[in-house]
PDB file of C-alpha atoms and ligand atoms in Angstrom:
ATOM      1  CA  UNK G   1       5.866 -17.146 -52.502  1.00 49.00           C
ATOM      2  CA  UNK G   2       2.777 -16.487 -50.380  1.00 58.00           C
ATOM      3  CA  UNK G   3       3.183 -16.311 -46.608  1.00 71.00           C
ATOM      4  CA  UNK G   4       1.756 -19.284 -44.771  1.00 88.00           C
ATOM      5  CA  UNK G   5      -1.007 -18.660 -42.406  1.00 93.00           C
ATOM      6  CA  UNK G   6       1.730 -20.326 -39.393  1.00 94.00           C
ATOM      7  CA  UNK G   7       4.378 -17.781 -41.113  1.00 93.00           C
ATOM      8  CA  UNK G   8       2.155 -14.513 -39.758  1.00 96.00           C
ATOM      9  CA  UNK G   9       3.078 -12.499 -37.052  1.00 97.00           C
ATOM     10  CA  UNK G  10       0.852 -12.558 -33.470  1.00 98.00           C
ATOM     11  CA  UNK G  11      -0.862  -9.473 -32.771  1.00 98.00           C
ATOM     12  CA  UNK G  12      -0.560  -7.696 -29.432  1.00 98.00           C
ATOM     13  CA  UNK G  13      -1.748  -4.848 -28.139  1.00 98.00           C
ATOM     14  CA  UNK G  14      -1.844  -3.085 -24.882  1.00 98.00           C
ATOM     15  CA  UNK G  15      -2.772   0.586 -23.415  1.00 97.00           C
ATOM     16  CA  UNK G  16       1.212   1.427 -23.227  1.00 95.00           C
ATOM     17  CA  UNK G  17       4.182  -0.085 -22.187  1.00 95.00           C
ATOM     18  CA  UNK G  18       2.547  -2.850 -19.635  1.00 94.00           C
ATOM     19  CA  UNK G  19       1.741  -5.567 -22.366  1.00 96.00           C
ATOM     20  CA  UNK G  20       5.446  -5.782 -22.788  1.00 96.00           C
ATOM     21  CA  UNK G  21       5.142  -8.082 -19.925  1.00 94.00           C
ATOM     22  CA  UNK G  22       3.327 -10.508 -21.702  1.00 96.00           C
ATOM     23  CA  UNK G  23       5.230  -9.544 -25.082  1.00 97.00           C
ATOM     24  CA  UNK G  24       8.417 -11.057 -22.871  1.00 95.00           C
ATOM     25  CA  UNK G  25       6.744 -14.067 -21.644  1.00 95.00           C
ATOM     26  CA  UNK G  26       5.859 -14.859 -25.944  1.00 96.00           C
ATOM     27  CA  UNK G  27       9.264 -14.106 -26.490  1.00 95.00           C
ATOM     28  CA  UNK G  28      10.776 -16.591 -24.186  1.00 94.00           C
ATOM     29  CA  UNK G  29       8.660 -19.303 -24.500  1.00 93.00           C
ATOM     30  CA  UNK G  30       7.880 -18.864 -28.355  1.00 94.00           C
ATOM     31  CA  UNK G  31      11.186 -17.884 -30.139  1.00 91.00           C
ATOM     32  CA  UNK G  32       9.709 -19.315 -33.487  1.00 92.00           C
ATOM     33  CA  UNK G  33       6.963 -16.531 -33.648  1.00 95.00           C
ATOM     34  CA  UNK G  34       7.127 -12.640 -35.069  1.00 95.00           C
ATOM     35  CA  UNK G  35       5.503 -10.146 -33.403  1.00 97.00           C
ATOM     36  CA  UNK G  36       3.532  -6.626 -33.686  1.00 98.00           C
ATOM     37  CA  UNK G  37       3.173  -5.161 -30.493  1.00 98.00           C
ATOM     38  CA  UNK G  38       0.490  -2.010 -30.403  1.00 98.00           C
ATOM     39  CA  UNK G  39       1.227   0.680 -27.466  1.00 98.00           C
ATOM     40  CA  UNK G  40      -1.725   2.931 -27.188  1.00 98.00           C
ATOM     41  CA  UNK G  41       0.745   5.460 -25.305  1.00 97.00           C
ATOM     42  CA  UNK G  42      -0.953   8.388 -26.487  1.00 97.00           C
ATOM     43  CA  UNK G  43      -4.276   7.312 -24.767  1.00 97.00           C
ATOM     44  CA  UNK G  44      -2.884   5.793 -21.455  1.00 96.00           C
ATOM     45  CA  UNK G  45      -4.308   4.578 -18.957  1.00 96.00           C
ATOM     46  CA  UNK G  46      -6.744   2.914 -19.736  1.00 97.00           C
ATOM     47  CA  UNK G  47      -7.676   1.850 -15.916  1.00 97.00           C
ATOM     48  CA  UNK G  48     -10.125   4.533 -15.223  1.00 96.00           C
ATOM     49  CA  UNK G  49     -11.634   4.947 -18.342  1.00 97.00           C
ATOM     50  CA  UNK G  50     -15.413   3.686 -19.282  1.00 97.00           C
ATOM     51  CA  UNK G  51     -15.867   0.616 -21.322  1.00 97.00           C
ATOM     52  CA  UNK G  52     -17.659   2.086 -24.162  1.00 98.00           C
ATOM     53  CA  UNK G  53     -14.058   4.189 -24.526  1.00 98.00           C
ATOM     54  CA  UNK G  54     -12.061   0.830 -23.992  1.00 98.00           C
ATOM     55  CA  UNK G  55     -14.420  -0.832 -26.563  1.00 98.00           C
ATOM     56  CA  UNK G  56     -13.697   1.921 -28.848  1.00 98.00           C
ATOM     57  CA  UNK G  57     -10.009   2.393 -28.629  1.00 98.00           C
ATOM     58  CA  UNK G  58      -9.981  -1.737 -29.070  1.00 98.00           C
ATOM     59  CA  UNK G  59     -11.551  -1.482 -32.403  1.00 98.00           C
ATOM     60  CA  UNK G  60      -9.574   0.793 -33.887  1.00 98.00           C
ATOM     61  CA  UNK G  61      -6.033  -1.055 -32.747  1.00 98.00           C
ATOM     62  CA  UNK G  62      -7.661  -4.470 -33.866  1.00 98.00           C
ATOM     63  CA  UNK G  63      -8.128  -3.231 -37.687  1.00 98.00           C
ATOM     64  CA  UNK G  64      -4.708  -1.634 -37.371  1.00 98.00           C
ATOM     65  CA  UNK G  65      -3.371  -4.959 -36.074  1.00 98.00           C
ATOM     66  CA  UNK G  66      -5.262  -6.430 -38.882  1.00 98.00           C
ATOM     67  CA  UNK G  67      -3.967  -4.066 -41.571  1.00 98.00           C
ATOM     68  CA  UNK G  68      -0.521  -6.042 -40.709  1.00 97.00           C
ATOM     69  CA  UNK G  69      -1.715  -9.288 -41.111  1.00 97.00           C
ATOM     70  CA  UNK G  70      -1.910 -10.980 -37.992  1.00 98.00           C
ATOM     71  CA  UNK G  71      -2.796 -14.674 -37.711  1.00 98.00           C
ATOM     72  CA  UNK G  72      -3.799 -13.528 -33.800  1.00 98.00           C
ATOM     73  CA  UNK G  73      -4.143 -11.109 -31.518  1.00 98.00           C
ATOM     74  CA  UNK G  74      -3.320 -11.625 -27.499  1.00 98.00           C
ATOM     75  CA  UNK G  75      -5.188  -8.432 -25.598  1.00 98.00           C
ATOM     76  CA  UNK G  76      -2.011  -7.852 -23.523  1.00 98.00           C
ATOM     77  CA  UNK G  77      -3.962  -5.340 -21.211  1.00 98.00           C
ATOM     78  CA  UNK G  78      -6.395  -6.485 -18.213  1.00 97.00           C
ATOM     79  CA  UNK G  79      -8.378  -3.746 -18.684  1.00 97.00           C
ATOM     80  CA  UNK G  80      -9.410  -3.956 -22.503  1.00 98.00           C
ATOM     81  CA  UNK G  81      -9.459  -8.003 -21.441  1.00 97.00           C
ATOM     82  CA  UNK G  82     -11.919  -7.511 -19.257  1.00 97.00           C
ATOM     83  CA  UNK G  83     -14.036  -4.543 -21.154  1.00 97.00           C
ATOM     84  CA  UNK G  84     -13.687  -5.349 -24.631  1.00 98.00           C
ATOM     85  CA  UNK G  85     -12.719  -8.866 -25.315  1.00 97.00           C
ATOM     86  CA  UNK G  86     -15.667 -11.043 -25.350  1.00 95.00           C
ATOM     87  CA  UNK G  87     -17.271  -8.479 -27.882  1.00 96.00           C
ATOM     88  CA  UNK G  88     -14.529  -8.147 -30.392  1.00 98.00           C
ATOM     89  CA  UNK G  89     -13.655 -11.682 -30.629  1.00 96.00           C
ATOM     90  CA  UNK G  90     -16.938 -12.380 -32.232  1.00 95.00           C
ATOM     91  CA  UNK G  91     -16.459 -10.145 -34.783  1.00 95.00           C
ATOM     92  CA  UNK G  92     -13.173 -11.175 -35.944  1.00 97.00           C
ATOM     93  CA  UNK G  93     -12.299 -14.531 -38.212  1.00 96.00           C
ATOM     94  CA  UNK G  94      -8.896 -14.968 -36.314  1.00 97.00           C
ATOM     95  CA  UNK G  95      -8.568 -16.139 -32.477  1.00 97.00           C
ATOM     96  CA  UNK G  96      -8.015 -13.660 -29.964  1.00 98.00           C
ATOM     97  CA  UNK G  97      -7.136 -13.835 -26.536  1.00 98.00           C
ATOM     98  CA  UNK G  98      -6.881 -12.030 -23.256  1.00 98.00           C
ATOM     99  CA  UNK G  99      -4.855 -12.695 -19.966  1.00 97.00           C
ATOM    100  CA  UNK G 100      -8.118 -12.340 -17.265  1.00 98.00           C
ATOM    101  CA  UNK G 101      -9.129 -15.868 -18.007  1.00 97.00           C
ATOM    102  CA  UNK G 102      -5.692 -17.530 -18.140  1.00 96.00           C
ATOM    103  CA  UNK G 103      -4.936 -15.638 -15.329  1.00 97.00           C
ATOM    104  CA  UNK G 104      -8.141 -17.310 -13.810  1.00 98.00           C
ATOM    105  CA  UNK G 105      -7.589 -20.567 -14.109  1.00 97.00           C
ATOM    106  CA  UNK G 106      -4.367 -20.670 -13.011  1.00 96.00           C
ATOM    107  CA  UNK G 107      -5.625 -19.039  -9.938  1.00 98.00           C
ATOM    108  CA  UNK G 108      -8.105 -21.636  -9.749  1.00 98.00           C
ATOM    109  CA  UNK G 109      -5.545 -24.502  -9.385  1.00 97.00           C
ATOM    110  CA  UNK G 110      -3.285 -23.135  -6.815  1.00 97.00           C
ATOM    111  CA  UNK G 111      -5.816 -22.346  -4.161  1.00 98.00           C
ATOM    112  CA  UNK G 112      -6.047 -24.757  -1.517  1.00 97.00           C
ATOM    113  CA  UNK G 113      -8.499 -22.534   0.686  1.00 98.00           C
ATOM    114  CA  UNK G 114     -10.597 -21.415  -1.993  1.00 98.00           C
ATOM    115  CA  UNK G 115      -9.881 -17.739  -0.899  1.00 98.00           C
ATOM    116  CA  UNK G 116      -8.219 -15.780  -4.039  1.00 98.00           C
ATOM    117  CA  UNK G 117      -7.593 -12.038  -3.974  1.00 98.00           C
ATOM    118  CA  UNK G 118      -7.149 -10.132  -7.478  1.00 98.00           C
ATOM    119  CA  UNK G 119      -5.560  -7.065  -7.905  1.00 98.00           C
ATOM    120  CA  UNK G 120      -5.954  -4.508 -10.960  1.00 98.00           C
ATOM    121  CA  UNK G 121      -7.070  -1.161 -12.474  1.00 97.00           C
ATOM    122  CA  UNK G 122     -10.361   0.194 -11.470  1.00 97.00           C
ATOM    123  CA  UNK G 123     -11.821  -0.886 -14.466  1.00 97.00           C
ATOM    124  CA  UNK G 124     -10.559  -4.264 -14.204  1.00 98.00           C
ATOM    125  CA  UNK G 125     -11.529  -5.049 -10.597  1.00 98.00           C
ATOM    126  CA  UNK G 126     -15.679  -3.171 -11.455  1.00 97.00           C
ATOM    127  CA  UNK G 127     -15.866  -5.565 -14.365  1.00 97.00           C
ATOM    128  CA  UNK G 128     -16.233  -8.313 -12.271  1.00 97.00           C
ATOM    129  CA  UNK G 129     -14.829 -10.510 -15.166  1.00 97.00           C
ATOM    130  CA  UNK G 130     -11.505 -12.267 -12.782  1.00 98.00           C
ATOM    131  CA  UNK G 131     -14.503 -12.868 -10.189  1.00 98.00           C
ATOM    132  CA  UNK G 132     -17.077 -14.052 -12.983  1.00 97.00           C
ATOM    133  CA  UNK G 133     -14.077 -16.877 -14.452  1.00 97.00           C
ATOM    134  CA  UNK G 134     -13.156 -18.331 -11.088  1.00 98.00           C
ATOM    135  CA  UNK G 135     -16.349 -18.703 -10.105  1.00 97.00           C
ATOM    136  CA  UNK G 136     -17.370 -20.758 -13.020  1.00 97.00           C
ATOM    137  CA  UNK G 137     -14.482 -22.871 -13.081  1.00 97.00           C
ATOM    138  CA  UNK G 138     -14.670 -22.957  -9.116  1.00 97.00           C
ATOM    139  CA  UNK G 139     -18.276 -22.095  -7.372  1.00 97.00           C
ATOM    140  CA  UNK G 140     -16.754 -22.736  -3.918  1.00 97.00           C
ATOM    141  CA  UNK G 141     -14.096 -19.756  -4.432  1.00 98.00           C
ATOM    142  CA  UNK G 142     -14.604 -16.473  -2.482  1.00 97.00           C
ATOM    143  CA  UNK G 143     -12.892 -13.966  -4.159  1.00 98.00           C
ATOM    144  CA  UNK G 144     -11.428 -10.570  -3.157  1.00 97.00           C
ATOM    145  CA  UNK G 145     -11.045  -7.777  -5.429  1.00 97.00           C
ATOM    146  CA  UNK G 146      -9.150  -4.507  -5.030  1.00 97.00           C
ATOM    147  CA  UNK G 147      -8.273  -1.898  -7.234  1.00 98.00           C
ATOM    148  CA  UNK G 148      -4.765  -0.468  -7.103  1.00 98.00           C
ATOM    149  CA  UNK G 149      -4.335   2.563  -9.124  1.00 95.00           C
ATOM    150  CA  UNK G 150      -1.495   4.261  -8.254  1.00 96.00           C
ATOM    151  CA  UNK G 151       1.052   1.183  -8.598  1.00 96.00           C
ATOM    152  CA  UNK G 152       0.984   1.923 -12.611  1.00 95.00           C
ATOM    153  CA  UNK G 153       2.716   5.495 -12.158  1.00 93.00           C
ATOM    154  CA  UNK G 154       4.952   3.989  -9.971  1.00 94.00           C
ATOM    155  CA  UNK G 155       5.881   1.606 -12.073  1.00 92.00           C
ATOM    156  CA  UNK G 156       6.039   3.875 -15.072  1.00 88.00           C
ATOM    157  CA  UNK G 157       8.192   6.230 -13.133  1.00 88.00           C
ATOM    158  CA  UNK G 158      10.949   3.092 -12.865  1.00 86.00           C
ATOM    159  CA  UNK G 159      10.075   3.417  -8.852  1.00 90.00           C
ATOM    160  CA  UNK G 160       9.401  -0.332  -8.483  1.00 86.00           C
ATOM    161  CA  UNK G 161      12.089  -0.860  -5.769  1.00 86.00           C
ATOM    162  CA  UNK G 162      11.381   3.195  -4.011  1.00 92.00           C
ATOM    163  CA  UNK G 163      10.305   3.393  -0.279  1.00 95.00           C
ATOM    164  CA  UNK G 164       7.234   4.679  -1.549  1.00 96.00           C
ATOM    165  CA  UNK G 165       6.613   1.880  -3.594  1.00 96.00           C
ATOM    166  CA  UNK G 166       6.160  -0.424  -0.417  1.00 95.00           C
ATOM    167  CA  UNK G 167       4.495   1.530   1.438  1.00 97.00           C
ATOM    168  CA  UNK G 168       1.690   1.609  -1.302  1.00 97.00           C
ATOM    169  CA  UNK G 169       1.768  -1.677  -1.803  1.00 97.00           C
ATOM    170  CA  UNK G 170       1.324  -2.328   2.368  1.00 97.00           C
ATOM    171  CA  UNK G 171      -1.275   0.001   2.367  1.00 97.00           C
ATOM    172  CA  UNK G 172      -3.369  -1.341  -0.762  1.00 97.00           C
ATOM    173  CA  UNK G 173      -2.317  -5.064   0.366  1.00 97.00           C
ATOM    174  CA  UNK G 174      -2.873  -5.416   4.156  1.00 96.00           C
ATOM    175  CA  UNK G 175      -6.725  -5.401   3.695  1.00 94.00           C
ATOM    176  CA  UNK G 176      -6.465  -8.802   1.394  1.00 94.00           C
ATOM    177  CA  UNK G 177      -3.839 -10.343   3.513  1.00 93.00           C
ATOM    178  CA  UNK G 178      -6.472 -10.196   6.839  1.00 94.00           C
ATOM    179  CA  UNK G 179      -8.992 -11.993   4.289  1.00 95.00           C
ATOM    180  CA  UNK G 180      -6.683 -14.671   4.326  1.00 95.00           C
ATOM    181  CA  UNK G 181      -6.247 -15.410   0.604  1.00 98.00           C
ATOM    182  CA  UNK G 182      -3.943 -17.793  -0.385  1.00 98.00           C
ATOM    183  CA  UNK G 183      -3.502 -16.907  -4.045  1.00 98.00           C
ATOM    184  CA  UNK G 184      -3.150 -13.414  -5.436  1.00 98.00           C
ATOM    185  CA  UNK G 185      -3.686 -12.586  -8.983  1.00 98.00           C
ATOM    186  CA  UNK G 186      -1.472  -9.281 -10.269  1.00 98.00           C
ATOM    187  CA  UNK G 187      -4.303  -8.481 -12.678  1.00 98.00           C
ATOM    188  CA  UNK G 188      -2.821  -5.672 -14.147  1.00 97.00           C
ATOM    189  CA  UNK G 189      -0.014  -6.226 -16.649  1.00 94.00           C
ATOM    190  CA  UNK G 190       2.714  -3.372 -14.491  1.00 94.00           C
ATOM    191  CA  UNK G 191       2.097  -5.567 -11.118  1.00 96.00           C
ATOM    192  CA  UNK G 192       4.221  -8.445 -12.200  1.00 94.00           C
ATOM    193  CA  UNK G 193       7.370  -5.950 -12.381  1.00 93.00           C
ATOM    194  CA  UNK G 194       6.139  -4.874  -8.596  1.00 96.00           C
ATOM    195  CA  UNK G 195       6.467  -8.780  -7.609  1.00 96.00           C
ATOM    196  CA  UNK G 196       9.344  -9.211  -5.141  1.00 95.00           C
ATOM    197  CA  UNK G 197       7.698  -5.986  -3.189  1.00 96.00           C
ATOM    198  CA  UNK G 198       4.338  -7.845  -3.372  1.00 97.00           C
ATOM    199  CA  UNK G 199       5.946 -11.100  -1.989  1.00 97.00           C
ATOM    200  CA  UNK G 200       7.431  -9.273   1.084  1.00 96.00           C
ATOM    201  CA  UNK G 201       4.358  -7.960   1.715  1.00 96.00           C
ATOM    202  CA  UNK G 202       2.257 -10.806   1.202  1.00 97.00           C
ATOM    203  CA  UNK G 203       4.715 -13.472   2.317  1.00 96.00           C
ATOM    204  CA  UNK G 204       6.063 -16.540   1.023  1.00 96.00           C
ATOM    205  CA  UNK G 205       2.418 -18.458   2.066  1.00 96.00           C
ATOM    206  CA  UNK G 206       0.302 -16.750  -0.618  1.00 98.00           C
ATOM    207  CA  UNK G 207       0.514 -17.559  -4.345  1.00 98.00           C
ATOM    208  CA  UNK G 208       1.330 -15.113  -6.631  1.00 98.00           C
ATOM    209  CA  UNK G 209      -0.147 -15.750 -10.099  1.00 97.00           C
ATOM    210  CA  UNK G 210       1.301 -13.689 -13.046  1.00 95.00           C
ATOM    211  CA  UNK G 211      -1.361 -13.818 -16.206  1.00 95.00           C
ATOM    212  CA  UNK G 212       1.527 -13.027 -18.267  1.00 94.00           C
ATOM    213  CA  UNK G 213       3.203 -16.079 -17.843  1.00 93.00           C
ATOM    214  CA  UNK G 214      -0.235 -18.070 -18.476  1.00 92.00           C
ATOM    215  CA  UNK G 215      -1.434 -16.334 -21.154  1.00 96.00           C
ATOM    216  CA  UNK G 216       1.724 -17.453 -23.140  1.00 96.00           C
ATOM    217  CA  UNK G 217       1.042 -20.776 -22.406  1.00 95.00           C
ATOM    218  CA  UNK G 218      -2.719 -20.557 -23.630  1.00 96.00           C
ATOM    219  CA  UNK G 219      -1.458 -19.192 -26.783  1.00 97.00           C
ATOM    220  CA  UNK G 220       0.898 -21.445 -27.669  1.00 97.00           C
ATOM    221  CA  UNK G 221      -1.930 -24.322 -26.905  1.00 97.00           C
ATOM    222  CA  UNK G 222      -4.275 -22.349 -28.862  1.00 97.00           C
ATOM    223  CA  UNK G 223      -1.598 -21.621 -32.032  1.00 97.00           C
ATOM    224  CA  UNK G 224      -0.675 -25.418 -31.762  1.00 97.00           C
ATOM    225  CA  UNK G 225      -4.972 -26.632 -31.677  1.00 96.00           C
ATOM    226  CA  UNK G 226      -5.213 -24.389 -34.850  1.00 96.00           C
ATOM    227  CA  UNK G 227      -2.041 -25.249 -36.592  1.00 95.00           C
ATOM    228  CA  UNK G 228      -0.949 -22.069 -36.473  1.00 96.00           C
ATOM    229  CA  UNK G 229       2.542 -22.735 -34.671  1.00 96.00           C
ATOM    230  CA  UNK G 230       5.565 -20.827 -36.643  1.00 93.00           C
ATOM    231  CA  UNK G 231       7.793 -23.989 -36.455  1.00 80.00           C
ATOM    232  CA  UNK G 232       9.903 -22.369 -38.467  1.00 70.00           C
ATOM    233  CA  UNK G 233      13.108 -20.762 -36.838  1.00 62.00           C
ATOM    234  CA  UNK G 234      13.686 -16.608 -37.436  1.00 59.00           C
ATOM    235  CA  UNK G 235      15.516 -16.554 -40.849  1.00 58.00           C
ATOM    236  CA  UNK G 236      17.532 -13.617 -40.057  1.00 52.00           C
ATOM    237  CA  UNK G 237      19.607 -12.943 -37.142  1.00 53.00           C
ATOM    238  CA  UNK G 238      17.206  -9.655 -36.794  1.00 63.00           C
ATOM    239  CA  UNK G 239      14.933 -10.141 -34.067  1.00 72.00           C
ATOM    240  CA  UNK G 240      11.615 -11.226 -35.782  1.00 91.00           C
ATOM    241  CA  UNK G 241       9.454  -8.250 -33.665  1.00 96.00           C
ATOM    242  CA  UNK G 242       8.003  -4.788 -34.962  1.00 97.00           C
ATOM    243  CA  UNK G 243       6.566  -2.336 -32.540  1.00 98.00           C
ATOM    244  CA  UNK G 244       4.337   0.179 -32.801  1.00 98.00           C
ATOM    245  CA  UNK G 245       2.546   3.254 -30.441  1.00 98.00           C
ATOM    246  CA  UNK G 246       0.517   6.216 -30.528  1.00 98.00           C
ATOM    247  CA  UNK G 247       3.186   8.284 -28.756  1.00 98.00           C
ATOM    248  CA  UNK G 248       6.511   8.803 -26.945  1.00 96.00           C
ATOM    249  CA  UNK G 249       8.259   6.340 -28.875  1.00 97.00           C
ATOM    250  CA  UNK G 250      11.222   7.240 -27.081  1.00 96.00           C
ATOM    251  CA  UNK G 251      10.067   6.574 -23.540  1.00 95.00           C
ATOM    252  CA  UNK G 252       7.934   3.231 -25.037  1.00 96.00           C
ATOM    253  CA  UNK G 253      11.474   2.406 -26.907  1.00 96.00           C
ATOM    254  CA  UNK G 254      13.475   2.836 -22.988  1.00 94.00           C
ATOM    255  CA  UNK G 255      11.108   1.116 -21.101  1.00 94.00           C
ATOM    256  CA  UNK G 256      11.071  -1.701 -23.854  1.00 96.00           C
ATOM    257  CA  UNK G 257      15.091  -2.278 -23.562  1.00 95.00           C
ATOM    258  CA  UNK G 258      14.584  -2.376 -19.468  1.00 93.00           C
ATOM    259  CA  UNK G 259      12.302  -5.225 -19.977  1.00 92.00           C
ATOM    260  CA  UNK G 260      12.627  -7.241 -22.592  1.00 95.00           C
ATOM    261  CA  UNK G 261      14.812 -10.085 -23.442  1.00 93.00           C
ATOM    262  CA  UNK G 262      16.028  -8.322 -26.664  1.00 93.00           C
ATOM    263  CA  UNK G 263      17.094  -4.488 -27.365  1.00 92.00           C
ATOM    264  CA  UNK G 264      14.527  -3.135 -30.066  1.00 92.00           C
ATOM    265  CA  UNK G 265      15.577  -1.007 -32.784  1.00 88.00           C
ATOM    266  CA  UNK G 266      12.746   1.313 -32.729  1.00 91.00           C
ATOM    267  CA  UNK G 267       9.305   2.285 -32.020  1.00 97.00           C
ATOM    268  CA  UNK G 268       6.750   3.816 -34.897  1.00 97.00           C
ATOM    269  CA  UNK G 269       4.729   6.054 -34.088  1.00 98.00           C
ATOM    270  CA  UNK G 270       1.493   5.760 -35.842  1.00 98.00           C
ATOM    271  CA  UNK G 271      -1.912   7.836 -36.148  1.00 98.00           C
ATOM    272  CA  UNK G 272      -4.129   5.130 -34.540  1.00 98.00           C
ATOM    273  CA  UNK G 273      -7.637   7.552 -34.933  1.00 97.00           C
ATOM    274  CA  UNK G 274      -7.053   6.452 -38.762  1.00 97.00           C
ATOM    275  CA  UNK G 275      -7.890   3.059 -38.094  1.00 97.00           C
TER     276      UNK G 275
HETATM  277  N1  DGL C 301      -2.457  -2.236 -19.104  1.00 91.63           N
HETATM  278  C1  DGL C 301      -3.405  -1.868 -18.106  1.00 91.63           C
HETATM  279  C2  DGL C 301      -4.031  -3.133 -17.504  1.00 91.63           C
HETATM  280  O1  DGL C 301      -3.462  -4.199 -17.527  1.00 91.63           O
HETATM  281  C3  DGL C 301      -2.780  -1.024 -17.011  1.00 91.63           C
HETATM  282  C4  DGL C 301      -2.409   0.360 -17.438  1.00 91.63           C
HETATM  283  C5  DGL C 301      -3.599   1.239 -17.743  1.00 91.63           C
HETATM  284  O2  DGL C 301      -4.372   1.610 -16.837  1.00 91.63           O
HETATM  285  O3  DGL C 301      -3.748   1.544 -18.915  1.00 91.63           O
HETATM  286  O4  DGL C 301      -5.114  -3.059 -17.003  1.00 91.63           O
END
């Protein structure tokens, strides 16, 4: 019998291991729904890289995403969110999200001083695109943006709790917390896993908004608006995810089993230049 549409797996995709963070939030609150999850380890990081690269890179994981028959896709990376998003989606008959403008809006509601900081990759915070969405949802917002690079090798190295690790995140924070934000977006898909070092840092007053979390919610409202919702529960006690990277499968495969709510079997490794 034919697969219905609702029966299809989501697509997600992300530069490495980072999307995993939103692959966890899906998992949690959407244990009806399969999953392909693309890690473009081989090309990592994305962060510093231009957008014409980020725009190319996203094309080629969206037809392989495609090539598995995805009734979605969820960008699970800031950086191709911001850079390649609003391009690809209009070229595509399925929906496709990102996290920046969940991430947004949620940001949007929880100030109550209008002041909202947003941290990320280089290429994330020159895009503009977290300051471009708040402002049009809120034209009163200031916003304050600040590029963090070296938190994703620290993360990556499995140093989120190291000395090291706080003093970076002092020294990159401090200059938001005298601009007296009261919401702070981790607009990069590794800060959420830095969190309880950002909150001593930051303090209890400030809002911490994880796009992760938000971006789940958006696509389950957007699966549910296009009757797309798997309803359905897994058939088999085999968890209903496949995963797939560019490289290291072994590392991705590691890092997966520290993360997620489920062991994974394995990781492919696939030739994404064919796509
Ligand atoms: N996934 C990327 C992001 O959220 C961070 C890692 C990278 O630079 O590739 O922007």
């Amino acid at each position: 019998m034919a697969e219905r549409e609702s029966e299809k797996p989501i697509g997600m995709f992300d530069s490495g291991v980072g999307g995993l963070t939103v692959a966890r939030e899906v998992m949690r609150n959407m244990p009806g729904e399969k999953i392909v999850y693309f890690g473009d380890t081989a090309r990592v990081p994305y962060g510093n890289k231009s957008k014409e690269i980020i725009l190319r890179y996203s094309r080629q994981i969206v037809r392989f995403l495609q090539s598995q028959d995805v009734k979605a896709i969820v960008v699970a990376c800031n950086t191709a969110s911001a850079f390649a998003l609003e391009e690809i989606r209009h070229e595509l008959k399925i929906p496709m999200i990102g996290v920046v403008k969940p991430g947004a809006r949620v940001a949007c509601k929880a100030t109550r001083n209008n002041r909202i900081g947003v941290i990320g990759t280089n290429g994330t915070i020159s895009s503009g695109l977290y300051t471009e969405f708040i402002r049009e949802m809120n034209p009163r917002a200031q916003v304050v943006g600040k590029a963090c690079p070296l938190f994703v090798p620290l993360v990556e190295e499995n140093m989120w709790k190291d000395p090291v690790t706080k003093e970076m995140v002092r020294r990159y924070l401090t200059p938001l917390k005298e601009q007296n934000i009261d919401t702070l977006i981790l607009g990069c898909t590794h800060y959420p896993l830095l969190r309880s070092v950002i909150r001593e840092v930051m303090g209890e007053s400030v809002t911490l908004v994880n796009p992760a979390y938000e971006t789940a919610c958006s696509l389950k409202e957007l699966l549910a608006r296009e009757g797309l919702t798997n309803e359905a529960a897994p058939e088999t006690k085999k968890h209903p995810y496949r995963f797939f990277v560019s490289d290291a499968a072994e590392t991705f495969q590691k890092f997966a089993n520290s993360i997620l709510p489920v062991d994974i079997e394995n990781a492919q490794k696939i030739n994404i230049e064919e796509y």
